[in-house]
CSV table of C-alpha atoms in Angstrom, one decimal:
chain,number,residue,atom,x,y,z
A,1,UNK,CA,-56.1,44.0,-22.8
A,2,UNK,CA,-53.9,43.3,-26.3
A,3,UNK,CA,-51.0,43.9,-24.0
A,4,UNK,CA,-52.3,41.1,-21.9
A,5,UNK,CA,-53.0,38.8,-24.6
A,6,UNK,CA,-50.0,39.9,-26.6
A,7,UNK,CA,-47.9,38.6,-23.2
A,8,UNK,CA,-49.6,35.6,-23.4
A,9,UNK,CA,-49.0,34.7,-27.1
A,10,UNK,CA,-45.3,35.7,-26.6
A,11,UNK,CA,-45.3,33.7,-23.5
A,12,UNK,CA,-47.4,30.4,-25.7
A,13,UNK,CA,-44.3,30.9,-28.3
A,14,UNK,CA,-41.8,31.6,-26.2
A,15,UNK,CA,-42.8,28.1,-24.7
A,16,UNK,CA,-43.0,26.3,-28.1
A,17,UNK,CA,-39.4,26.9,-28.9
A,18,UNK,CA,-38.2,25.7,-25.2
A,19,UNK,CA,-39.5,23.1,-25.9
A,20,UNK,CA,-38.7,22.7,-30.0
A,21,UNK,CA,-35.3,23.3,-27.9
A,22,UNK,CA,-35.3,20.6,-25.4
A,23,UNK,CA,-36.3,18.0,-28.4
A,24,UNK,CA,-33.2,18.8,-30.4
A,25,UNK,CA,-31.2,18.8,-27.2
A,26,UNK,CA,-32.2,15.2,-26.0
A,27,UNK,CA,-31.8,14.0,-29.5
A,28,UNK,CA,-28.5,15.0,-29.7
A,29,UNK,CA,-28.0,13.6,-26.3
A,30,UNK,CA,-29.0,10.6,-28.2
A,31,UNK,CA,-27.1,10.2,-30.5
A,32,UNK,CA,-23.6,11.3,-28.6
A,33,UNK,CA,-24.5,8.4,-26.0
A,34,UNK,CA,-25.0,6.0,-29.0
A,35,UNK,CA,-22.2,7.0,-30.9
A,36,UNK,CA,-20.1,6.8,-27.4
A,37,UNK,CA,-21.5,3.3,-27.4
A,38,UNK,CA,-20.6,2.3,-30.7
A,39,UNK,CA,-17.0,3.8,-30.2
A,40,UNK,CA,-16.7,1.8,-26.8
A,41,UNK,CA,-18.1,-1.4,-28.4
A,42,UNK,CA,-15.2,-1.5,-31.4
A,43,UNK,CA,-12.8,-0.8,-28.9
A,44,UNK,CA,-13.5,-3.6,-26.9
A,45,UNK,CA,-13.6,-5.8,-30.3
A,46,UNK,CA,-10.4,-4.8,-31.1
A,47,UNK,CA,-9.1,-5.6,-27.5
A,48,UNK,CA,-10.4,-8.8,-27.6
A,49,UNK,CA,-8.8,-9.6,-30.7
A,50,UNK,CA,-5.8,-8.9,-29.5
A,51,UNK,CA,-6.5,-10.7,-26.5
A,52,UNK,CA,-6.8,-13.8,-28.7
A,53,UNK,CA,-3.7,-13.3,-30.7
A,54,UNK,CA,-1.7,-12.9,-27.8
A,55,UNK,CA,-3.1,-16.2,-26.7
A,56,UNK,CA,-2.1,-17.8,-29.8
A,57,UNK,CA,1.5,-16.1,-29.9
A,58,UNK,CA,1.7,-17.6,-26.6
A,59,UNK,CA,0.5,-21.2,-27.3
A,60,UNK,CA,2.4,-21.2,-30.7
A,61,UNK,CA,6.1,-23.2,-29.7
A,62,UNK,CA,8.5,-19.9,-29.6
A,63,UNK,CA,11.3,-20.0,-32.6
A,64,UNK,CA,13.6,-17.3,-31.1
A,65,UNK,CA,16.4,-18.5,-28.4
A,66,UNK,CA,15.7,-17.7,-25.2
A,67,UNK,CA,18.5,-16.4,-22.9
A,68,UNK,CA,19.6,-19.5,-21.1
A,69,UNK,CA,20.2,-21.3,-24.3
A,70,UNK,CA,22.4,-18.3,-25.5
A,71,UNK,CA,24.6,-18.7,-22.3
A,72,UNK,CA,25.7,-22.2,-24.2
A,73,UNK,CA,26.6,-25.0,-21.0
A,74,UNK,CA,24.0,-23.6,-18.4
A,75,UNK,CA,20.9,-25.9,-18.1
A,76,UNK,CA,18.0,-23.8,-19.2
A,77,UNK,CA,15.9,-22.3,-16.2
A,78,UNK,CA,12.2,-22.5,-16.3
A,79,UNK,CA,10.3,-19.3,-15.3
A,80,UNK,CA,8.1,-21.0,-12.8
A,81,UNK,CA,11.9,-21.7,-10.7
A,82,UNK,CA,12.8,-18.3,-11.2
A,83,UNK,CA,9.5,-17.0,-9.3
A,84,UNK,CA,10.0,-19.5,-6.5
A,85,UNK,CA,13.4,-18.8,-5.9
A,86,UNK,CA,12.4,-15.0,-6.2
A,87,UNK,CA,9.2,-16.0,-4.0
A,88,UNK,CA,12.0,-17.3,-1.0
A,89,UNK,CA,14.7,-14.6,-1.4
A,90,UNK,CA,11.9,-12.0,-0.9
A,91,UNK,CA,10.1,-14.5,1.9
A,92,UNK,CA,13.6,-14.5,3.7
A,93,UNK,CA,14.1,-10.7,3.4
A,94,UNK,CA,10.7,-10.3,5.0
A,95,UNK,CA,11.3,-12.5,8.1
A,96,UNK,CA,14.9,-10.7,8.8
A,97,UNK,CA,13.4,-7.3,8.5
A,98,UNK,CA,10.3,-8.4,10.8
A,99,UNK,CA,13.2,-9.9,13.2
A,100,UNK,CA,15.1,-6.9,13.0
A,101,UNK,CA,11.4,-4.5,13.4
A,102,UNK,CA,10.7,-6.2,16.7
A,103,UNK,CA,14.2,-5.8,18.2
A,104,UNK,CA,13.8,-2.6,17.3
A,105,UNK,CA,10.6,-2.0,18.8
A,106,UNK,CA,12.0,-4.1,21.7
A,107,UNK,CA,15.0,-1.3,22.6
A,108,UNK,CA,12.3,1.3,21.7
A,109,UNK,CA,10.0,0.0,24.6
A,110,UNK,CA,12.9,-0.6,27.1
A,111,UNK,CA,14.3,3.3,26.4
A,112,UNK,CA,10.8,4.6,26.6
A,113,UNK,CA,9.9,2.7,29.8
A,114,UNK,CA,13.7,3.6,31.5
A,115,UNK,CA,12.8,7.6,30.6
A,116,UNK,CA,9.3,7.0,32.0
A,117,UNK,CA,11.4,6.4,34.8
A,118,UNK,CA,13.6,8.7,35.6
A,119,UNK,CA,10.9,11.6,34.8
A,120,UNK,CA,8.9,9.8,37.6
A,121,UNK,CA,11.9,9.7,40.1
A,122,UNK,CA,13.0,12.9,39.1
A,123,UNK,CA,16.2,12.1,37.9
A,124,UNK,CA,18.4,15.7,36.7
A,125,UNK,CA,18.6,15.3,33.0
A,126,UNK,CA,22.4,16.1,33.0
A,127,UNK,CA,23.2,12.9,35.0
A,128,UNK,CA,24.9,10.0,33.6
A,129,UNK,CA,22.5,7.0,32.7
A,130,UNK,CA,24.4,3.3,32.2
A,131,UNK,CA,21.9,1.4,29.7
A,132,UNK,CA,21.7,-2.1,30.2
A,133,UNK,CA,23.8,-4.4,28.1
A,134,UNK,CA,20.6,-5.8,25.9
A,135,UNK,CA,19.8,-2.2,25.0
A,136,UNK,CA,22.8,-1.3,23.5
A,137,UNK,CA,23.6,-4.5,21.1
A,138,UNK,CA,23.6,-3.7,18.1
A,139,UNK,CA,20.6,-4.5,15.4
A,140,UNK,CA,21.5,-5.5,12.3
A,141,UNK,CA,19.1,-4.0,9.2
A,142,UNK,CA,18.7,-6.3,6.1
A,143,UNK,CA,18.0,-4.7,2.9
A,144,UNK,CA,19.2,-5.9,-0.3
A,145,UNK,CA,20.7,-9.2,1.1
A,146,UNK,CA,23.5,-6.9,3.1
A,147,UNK,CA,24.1,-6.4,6.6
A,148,UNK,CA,24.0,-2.2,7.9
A,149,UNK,CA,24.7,-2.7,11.7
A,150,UNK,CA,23.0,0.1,13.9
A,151,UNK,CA,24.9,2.0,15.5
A,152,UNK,CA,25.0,2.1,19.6
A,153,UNK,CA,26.3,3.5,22.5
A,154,UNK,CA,29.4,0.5,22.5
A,155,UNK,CA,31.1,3.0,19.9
A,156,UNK,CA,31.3,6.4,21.7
């Protein structure tokens, strides 16, 4: 019988400590999530300061010379011109490369549908097959403003 009530006086105790144990844990759960608080809280103070002296840099009239007034007789550019006339150069570029894509996937329909053919009719592989004229012009391929022409059957 003492070893029975010894077990459960060791068991009482061993309880008291888990849970003396899970006390200190959450409070130093606690305080790490407040301190990681605190910490995020000045960060985003100081970022928001520097948010607001950026703002003010950029309000303040600039004193240095920009680069178009170093080039002396050219009329100074305003940046608002430079990102429309990069807006249409890229616009451009993207309507001559969709052009060219469905050219492309033009010849690629017309060779897939003329070997659809000949595996129907049974054609020998080794024979020679004449393409038709629109298959075998050539596609130009924009990139960087130049002209790379595909090359095609014309050449062999």
């Amino acid at each position: 019988m003492d070893e029975v009530l010894m077990n459960e006086v060791m068991q009482t105790n061993l309880q008291e400590k888990e849970q003396v144990k899970q006390k200190r844990e959450l409070k130093l759960q606690t305080n790490l999530t407040t301190a990681k608080q605190e910490t995020a809280f000045k960060a985003l103070e100081e970022l928001n300061d520097k948010i607001k002296t950026l703002w003010e840099e950029k309000r303040a009239p600039r004193v240095d010379n920009s680069p178009e007034e170093a080039c002396g007789s050219l009329p100074p550019v305003e940046e608002g011109d430079r990102k429309i006339s990069l807006i249409e150069a890229l616009s451009t570029q993207a309507s001559l490369q969709s052009e060219t894509i469905i050219q492309l996937e033009d010849v690629l329909e017309e060779k897939e549908r003329k070997i659809q053919q000949f595996e129907a009719g049974g054609a020998h592989p080794f024979q020679e097959v004449k393409d038709s004229p629109e298959c075998l012009q050539e596609a130009p391929i924009f990139f960087n403003n130049s002209t790379t022409p595909v090359v095609s059957d014309k050449d062999t």
